[in-house]
Coordinates of C-alpha atoms in Angstrom, one line a residue:
Q1 CA 31.8 18.4 -7.7
G2 CA 29.6 21.2 -8.9
S3 CA 32.1 22.0 -11.7
K4 CA 32.2 18.5 -12.6
A5 CA 28.4 18.1 -12.7
Q6 CA 28.2 21.3 -14.8
G7 CA 30.7 19.9 -17.2
E8 CA 29.0 16.8 -17.6
G9 CA 25.8 18.5 -18.2
V10 CA 27.3 20.6 -21.0
C11 CA 28.8 17.5 -22.5
C12 CA 25.3 15.8 -22.4
G13 CA 23.7 18.8 -23.9
Q14 CA 26.3 18.9 -26.6
A15 CA 25.8 15.2 -27.4
V16 CA 22.1 15.8 -27.7
L17 CA 22.6 18.8 -30.0
F18 CA 25.1 16.9 -32.1
A19 CA 22.5 14.1 -32.6
V20 CA 19.8 16.4 -33.6
R21 CA 22.0 18.2 -36.0
A22 CA 23.0 14.8 -37.4
G23 CA 19.5 13.7 -37.9
M24 CA 19.8 11.0 -35.2
A25 CA 17.4 10.6 -32.4
P26 CA 19.0 11.5 -29.0
A27 CA 19.5 8.5 -26.8
A28 CA 16.8 7.7 -24.3
Q29 CA 17.5 9.0 -20.8
P30 CA 16.7 7.2 -17.6
Q31 CA 13.7 8.4 -15.7
D32 CA 12.5 8.4 -12.1
F33 CA 10.8 5.1 -11.5
I34 CA 11.6 5.1 -7.8
K35 CA 9.0 7.3 -6.5
G36 CA 5.8 5.5 -5.2
W37 CA 3.9 8.7 -5.8
P38 CA 0.7 9.6 -7.7
H39 CA 1.3 11.9 -10.7
P40 CA 0.2 15.6 -10.0
E41 CA -2.6 15.6 -12.4
L42 CA -4.3 13.0 -10.4
L43 CA -4.4 15.5 -7.6
Q44 CA -5.8 18.5 -9.2
T45 CA -8.8 17.4 -11.3
E46 CA -11.7 19.8 -11.2
Q47 CA -14.2 17.1 -9.9
L48 CA -11.7 16.2 -6.9
K49 CA -11.2 19.8 -5.9
A50 CA -15.0 20.7 -6.0
A51 CA -16.0 17.6 -4.1
L52 CA -13.2 17.9 -1.4
L53 CA -14.1 21.7 -1.1
N54 CA -17.7 20.8 -0.4
S55 CA -16.7 18.0 2.0
F56 CA -14.5 20.4 4.0
Q57 CA -17.2 23.2 4.2
K58 CA -19.5 20.6 5.5
G59 CA -17.0 19.3 8.0
L60 CA -16.6 22.8 9.3
E61 CA -20.3 23.0 10.3
K62 CA -19.6 20.5 13.0
S63 CA -16.3 21.9 14.2
H64 CA -17.7 21.8 17.7
Q65 CA -17.4 18.0 17.7
Y66 CA -14.6 17.5 15.1
L67 CA -12.1 19.8 16.8
N68 CA -12.7 18.3 20.2
Y69 CA -11.6 15.1 22.0
G70 CA -15.1 13.7 22.2
D71 CA -18.7 14.4 23.2
K72 CA -21.1 13.6 26.0
A73 CA -23.0 11.0 24.1
N74 CA -20.0 9.2 22.6
G75 CA -17.2 9.9 25.0
A76 CA -13.6 10.3 23.8
Y77 CA -13.1 9.4 20.0
M78 CA -10.3 7.1 20.6
L79 CA -11.0 4.7 17.6
G80 CA -12.0 7.7 15.6
H81 CA -15.1 10.0 15.4
P82 CA -18.3 7.7 15.2
D83 CA -19.5 9.8 12.2
F84 CA -16.5 9.1 10.2
R85 CA -16.4 5.4 11.1
Q86 CA -19.8 5.0 10.0
A87 CA -19.5 6.9 6.7
L88 CA -16.3 4.8 6.1
A89 CA -18.3 1.7 6.9
S90 CA -20.9 2.5 4.4
F91 CA -18.3 3.3 1.8
L92 CA -16.2 0.2 2.1
Q93 CA -19.4 -1.9 2.2
K94 CA -20.3 -0.7 -1.3
Q95 CA -16.8 -1.1 -2.5
Y96 CA -16.5 -4.6 -1.1
N97 CA -20.0 -5.7 -1.6
L98 CA -19.6 -7.2 1.9
P99 CA -21.0 -6.2 5.3
V100 CA -18.7 -3.7 7.1
E101 CA -19.5 -2.4 10.7
A102 CA -18.1 0.7 12.2
K103 CA -17.4 -1.1 15.4
N104 CA -14.6 -3.0 13.4
L105 CA -12.9 0.2 12.2
M106 CA -10.3 2.5 13.7
S107 CA -9.3 5.6 11.8
T108 CA -5.4 6.0 11.5
A109 CA -3.1 8.4 9.8
G110 CA -2.4 5.9 7.0
A111 CA -1.3 2.3 6.6
S112 CA 2.2 2.8 8.1
M113 CA 0.5 3.9 11.4
G114 CA -1.8 0.8 11.3
T115 CA 1.1 -1.5 10.7
D116 CA 3.2 0.3 13.4
M117 CA 0.4 0.0 16.0
A118 CA -0.1 -3.7 15.2
C119 CA 3.5 -4.4 15.9
R120 CA 3.5 -2.3 19.2
V121 CA 0.4 -3.8 20.6
H122 CA 0.2 -7.4 19.5
C123 CA 4.1 -8.2 19.5
K124 CA 7.0 -7.6 21.9
P125 CA 10.7 -7.5 21.6
G126 CA 12.4 -10.7 20.8
D127 CA 9.4 -11.9 18.8
I128 CA 9.7 -13.0 15.3
A129 CA 7.8 -11.6 12.2
I130 CA 7.7 -13.6 8.9
V131 CA 7.5 -11.4 5.7
E132 CA 7.5 -12.1 2.1
E133 CA 10.7 -11.8 -0.1
P134 CA 10.6 -9.5 -1.9
T135 CA 8.2 -7.2 0.0
Y136 CA 7.7 -3.6 1.0
Y137 CA 10.9 -2.9 2.3
L138 CA 10.0 -0.2 4.8
S139 CA 8.0 -2.6 6.7
F140 CA 11.5 -3.9 7.9
T141 CA 12.0 -0.6 9.8
M142 CA 8.6 -0.6 11.6
I143 CA 8.9 -4.3 12.6
K144 CA 12.6 -3.8 13.8
D145 CA 11.6 -0.7 15.8
R146 CA 9.5 -3.0 17.9
G147 CA 12.6 -5.1 18.9
M148 CA 11.5 -7.9 16.6
S149 CA 13.5 -10.1 14.2
L150 CA 12.6 -10.9 10.7
L151 CA 12.4 -14.0 8.6
G152 CA 11.7 -14.3 4.9
V153 CA 9.7 -16.8 2.8
P154 CA 9.4 -16.8 -1.1
M155 CA 6.9 -15.0 -3.0
Q156 CA 4.9 -16.9 -5.5
E157 CA 2.5 -15.9 -8.2
D158 CA -0.5 -16.9 -6.0
G159 CA 0.9 -15.1 -2.9
M160 CA 3.4 -16.0 -0.3
D161 CA 4.8 -19.6 0.1
I162 CA 2.6 -20.9 2.8
D163 CA 4.7 -24.1 3.0
A164 CA 7.8 -22.1 3.9
V165 CA 5.7 -20.3 6.4
E166 CA 4.5 -23.5 8.1
K167 CA 8.2 -24.9 8.1
L168 CA 9.4 -21.6 10.0
L169 CA 6.5 -22.0 12.4
E170 CA 7.6 -25.5 13.3
K171 CA 11.3 -24.5 13.6
H172 CA 10.6 -21.4 15.7
A173 CA 7.7 -22.9 17.7
G174 CA 6.0 -20.3 19.8
K175 CA 8.4 -17.4 18.7
V176 CA 6.6 -16.2 15.6
K177 CA 4.0 -13.7 16.6
M178 CA 3.4 -11.9 13.3
V179 CA 3.1 -12.5 9.6
Y180 CA 3.1 -9.3 7.6
T181 CA 1.8 -9.6 4.1
V182 CA 0.7 -7.4 1.2
P183 CA -1.9 -9.8 -0.1
V184 CA -3.4 -7.8 -2.9
H185 CA -1.5 -6.2 -5.8
H186 CA 1.5 -6.9 -3.8
N187 CA 4.4 -4.4 -3.5
P188 CA 6.6 -5.0 -5.5
T189 CA 5.6 -8.0 -7.6
G190 CA 1.9 -7.2 -8.3
Y191 CA 0.7 -10.5 -7.3
T192 CA -2.5 -11.4 -5.4
M193 CA -2.9 -14.0 -2.8
S194 CA -5.3 -16.7 -3.7
D195 CA -8.3 -17.6 -1.4
A196 CA -6.8 -21.1 -0.6
K197 CA -3.6 -19.5 0.6
R198 CA -5.6 -17.0 2.6
E199 CA -7.6 -19.6 4.4
R200 CA -4.6 -21.7 5.1
L201 CA -2.6 -18.7 6.5
V202 CA -5.5 -17.8 8.9
A203 CA -5.8 -21.3 10.0
L204 CA -2.0 -21.5 10.8
A205 CA -2.4 -18.1 12.9
R206 CA -5.1 -19.8 15.0
K207 CA -3.0 -22.9 15.4
H208 CA 0.5 -21.2 16.1
N209 CA -1.1 -18.2 17.9
F210 CA 0.3 -15.2 15.7
V211 CA -1.4 -12.2 14.0
I212 CA -1.6 -11.4 10.5
C213 CA -1.0 -7.9 9.5
A214 CA -2.4 -7.5 6.0
D215 CA -1.2 -4.4 4.3
E216 CA -4.0 -3.8 2.0
A217 CA -3.0 -0.3 0.7
Y218 CA -4.1 -1.2 -2.9
Q219 CA -7.2 -3.2 -2.1
L220 CA -9.4 -0.6 -3.8
L221 CA -7.1 0.2 -6.7
N222 CA -8.0 -2.2 -9.3
F223 CA -7.7 -2.1 -13.0
E224 CA -10.1 -4.8 -13.5
P225 CA -12.5 -6.9 -11.3
V226 CA -10.4 -8.9 -8.9
N227 CA -13.0 -10.2 -6.8
V228 CA -10.7 -10.9 -3.6
K229 CA -11.9 -10.0 -0.2
P230 CA -9.8 -8.3 2.5
M231 CA -8.1 -10.8 4.9
F232 CA -10.5 -9.6 7.6
Y233 CA -13.2 -11.7 6.1
Y234 CA -11.2 -14.8 6.4
D235 CA -11.0 -14.3 10.2
D236 CA -12.9 -16.0 13.1
P237 CA -14.4 -13.3 15.4
A238 CA -14.3 -15.9 18.3
D239 CA -10.5 -16.3 17.9
P240 CA -9.5 -13.3 15.7
K241 CA -6.0 -13.1 14.3
V242 CA -6.3 -10.4 11.3
L243 CA -5.7 -6.8 11.2
S244 CA -6.6 -5.6 7.6
V245 CA -4.8 -2.2 7.2
G246 CA -6.3 0.3 4.5
T247 CA -5.5 3.8 3.5
F248 CA -6.6 6.7 1.3
S249 CA -3.0 7.6 0.5
K250 CA -2.8 5.8 -2.9
L251 CA -6.6 6.6 -3.6
I252 CA -7.0 10.4 -2.9
G253 CA -3.4 11.4 -2.3
P254 CA -0.7 10.6 0.4
G255 CA -1.0 14.1 1.9
V256 CA -4.4 13.4 3.1
K257 CA -2.9 11.0 5.9
V258 CA -6.3 9.1 6.6
G259 CA -6.5 5.4 6.6
W260 CA -8.0 2.5 8.9
V261 CA -7.6 -0.7 10.5
Q262 CA -10.4 -3.2 10.2
A263 CA -10.3 -6.0 12.8
H264 CA -12.7 -7.8 15.3
E265 CA -12.8 -5.9 18.6
A266 CA -10.6 -8.0 20.6
L267 CA -7.6 -7.0 18.4
L268 CA -8.9 -3.5 17.5
K269 CA -9.8 -2.0 21.0
P270 CA -6.2 -2.6 22.4
L271 CA -4.7 -0.3 19.6
A272 CA -6.5 2.7 21.5
G273 CA -4.6 1.7 24.6
L274 CA -1.2 2.8 23.2
G275 CA 0.2 5.5 25.3
W276 CA 0.2 8.2 22.7
V277 CA -3.4 7.4 21.6
D278 CA -4.5 7.3 25.3
S279 CA -2.9 10.6 25.9
G280 CA -3.6 12.5 22.8
N281 CA -6.8 10.7 21.5
N282 CA -7.1 9.6 17.9
P283 CA -4.8 11.6 15.7
V284 CA -7.1 12.2 12.7
I285 CA -10.4 13.2 14.1
F286 CA -10.7 16.5 12.2
S287 CA -9.0 15.4 9.0
S288 CA -11.0 12.3 8.7
C289 CA -14.3 14.0 9.4
N290 CA -13.5 16.5 6.6
L291 CA -13.9 13.6 4.2
I292 CA -17.3 12.4 5.4
D293 CA -19.3 14.1 2.7
F294 CA -16.8 13.1 0.1
L295 CA -17.5 9.5 0.9
E296 CA -21.2 9.8 1.4
S297 CA -21.9 12.0 -1.7
G298 CA -20.3 9.6 -4.2
G299 CA -17.4 11.9 -4.7
M300 CA -14.8 9.4 -3.6
A301 CA -16.2 6.6 -5.8
T302 CA -16.2 8.9 -8.8
H303 CA -12.5 9.7 -8.0
L304 CA -11.4 6.3 -7.5
E305 CA -13.0 5.3 -10.9
H306 CA -11.0 7.9 -12.6
V307 CA -7.8 7.0 -10.7
S308 CA -8.1 3.3 -11.5
K309 CA -8.7 4.1 -15.2
D310 CA -5.8 6.5 -15.5
L311 CA -3.3 4.3 -13.6
G312 CA -4.6 1.0 -15.4
A313 CA -3.6 2.6 -18.6
R314 CA -0.2 3.5 -17.5
C315 CA 0.3 0.0 -16.2
A316 CA -0.7 -1.4 -19.5
L317 CA 1.7 1.1 -21.3
I318 CA 4.7 0.4 -19.1
C319 CA 4.1 -3.6 -19.5
K320 CA 3.9 -3.1 -23.3
K321 CA 7.0 -1.1 -23.5
L322 CA 8.9 -3.5 -21.3
R323 CA 8.1 -6.2 -23.5
E324 CA 9.1 -4.4 -26.6
V325 CA 12.6 -3.9 -25.1
G326 CA 12.9 -7.6 -24.6
L327 CA 12.1 -7.9 -20.7
E328 CA 9.4 -10.2 -19.1
V329 CA 6.9 -8.7 -16.8
Y330 CA 3.9 -9.9 -14.8
Q331 CA 1.1 -7.4 -15.7
P332 CA -0.5 -6.6 -12.3
K333 CA -4.2 -6.0 -12.0
G334 CA -3.9 -3.0 -9.7
G335 CA -1.6 -1.3 -7.5
Y336 CA 1.5 0.9 -8.2
F337 CA 4.6 -1.2 -9.3
V338 CA 5.8 -3.8 -11.8
W339 CA 8.7 -6.2 -10.9
V340 CA 11.3 -6.8 -13.6
K341 CA 14.5 -8.7 -13.9
S342 CA 17.1 -6.8 -15.6
K343 CA 19.2 -7.9 -18.6
G344 CA 22.0 -5.3 -18.0
K345 CA 20.7 -1.9 -17.5
M346 CA 19.1 -0.9 -14.2
T347 CA 16.6 1.7 -13.4
G348 CA 14.0 2.4 -10.6
R349 CA 14.6 0.9 -7.1
S350 CA 16.9 -2.1 -6.8
G351 CA 15.2 -5.1 -5.4
E352 CA 18.2 -5.8 -3.0
C353 CA 16.7 -3.8 -0.2
M354 CA 13.5 -5.8 -0.5
S355 CA 14.8 -8.9 1.1
V356 CA 15.5 -9.3 4.8
N357 CA 19.2 -9.5 4.7
K358 CA 19.7 -7.7 1.3
D359 CA 21.1 -10.8 -0.2
K360 CA 18.7 -11.3 -3.0
F361 CA 17.1 -9.6 -6.0
H362 CA 20.2 -7.6 -7.1
E363 CA 19.1 -7.8 -10.7
W364 CA 15.4 -7.0 -10.2
M365 CA 14.0 -3.6 -10.5
R366 CA 10.8 -2.1 -8.9
L367 CA 9.3 0.3 -11.3
C368 CA 6.5 2.7 -10.3
F369 CA 4.4 3.6 -13.3
C370 CA 2.2 6.2 -11.4
W371 CA 4.5 9.1 -11.0
L372 CA 5.9 9.8 -14.5
T373 CA 4.1 11.3 -17.6
V374 CA 3.3 8.9 -20.5
A375 CA 6.3 10.4 -22.4
Q376 CA 8.7 9.7 -19.6
I377 CA 7.4 6.2 -19.0
E378 CA 8.1 5.5 -22.8
E379 CA 11.6 7.1 -22.7
G380 CA 12.6 5.5 -19.4
I381 CA 11.8 2.1 -20.6
E382 CA 13.4 2.7 -23.9
Y383 CA 16.7 3.5 -22.0
L384 CA 16.6 -0.3 -20.8
R385 CA 16.9 -1.6 -24.5
Q386 CA 20.1 -3.5 -24.9

């Protein structure tokens, strides 16, 4: 196989050399649109490094707390260190322009941990979860790991098909215990759920007694004003059904591994009762507290503005290039991905895995515009030209 690959590489190189010598432009090559990663330049700006270094240094000044299970005044930090939870609450309040209380926040190791905990605590084996089709395909694994089964509903430009949700609730009365949704800058379609659908979904959750796990990884990654509230703000504290799951992975970088769950206390506090949390305590006490000054100093807000501007330009570019090569695309107002139907050639991640039974979206492509350079985006989309 190695010899074959080497031979193909030589042939490809010779073809490019021939094209150059003949005065022809070499054929565009496919690029890696699969990775849902930020491009490295976003992770090494001088502003980011200086702000994080200062924040880390300040975090170490309280290492007697941040390296421990808890303290006498606060007890064990099961939901996260109170200093971080308060700093996060203040930061989110400014971003959302809505009240955020520390008591409604738990620090996590990212959105996947928040989703997994929601399944473990609020569902049991044999329960049913409803998901969008297409959706973030790795959510299927987390839900199945709990012993749950999956049912899909269509995705529409204003969010998941709530009529289809209601029909499934009636058909499987009492068995649906979770709806998993990506309600803002949806992965992969880029759509955002309307206010009307959010209100209706929460009303159905109260009526049929299920929880809503809202994966809001892209809530703060906006390329233009979106004016949409996290799902938490549609919930009723007297009968809470919503867990809003957030993360810094798409805002700072996935290696930071700090996120949060925002929910009313009746839903939030049981998360700390999971065996591994009860035994080992909150897993991100130290790492989250090292971000406190980054949040409070304005460093995070400055970085977020830079990230949003950079990725917004890349999103506009990929949409422009897709249209130039004859493909239709919905241009999202935030997030990491565009969702495109192929007219022949395929690139990026196939949509097939984003349906519950892998029986849909064979001709659709999820393209991430955040990982590649501008030149690679242009070449990778030119490759799709028929």
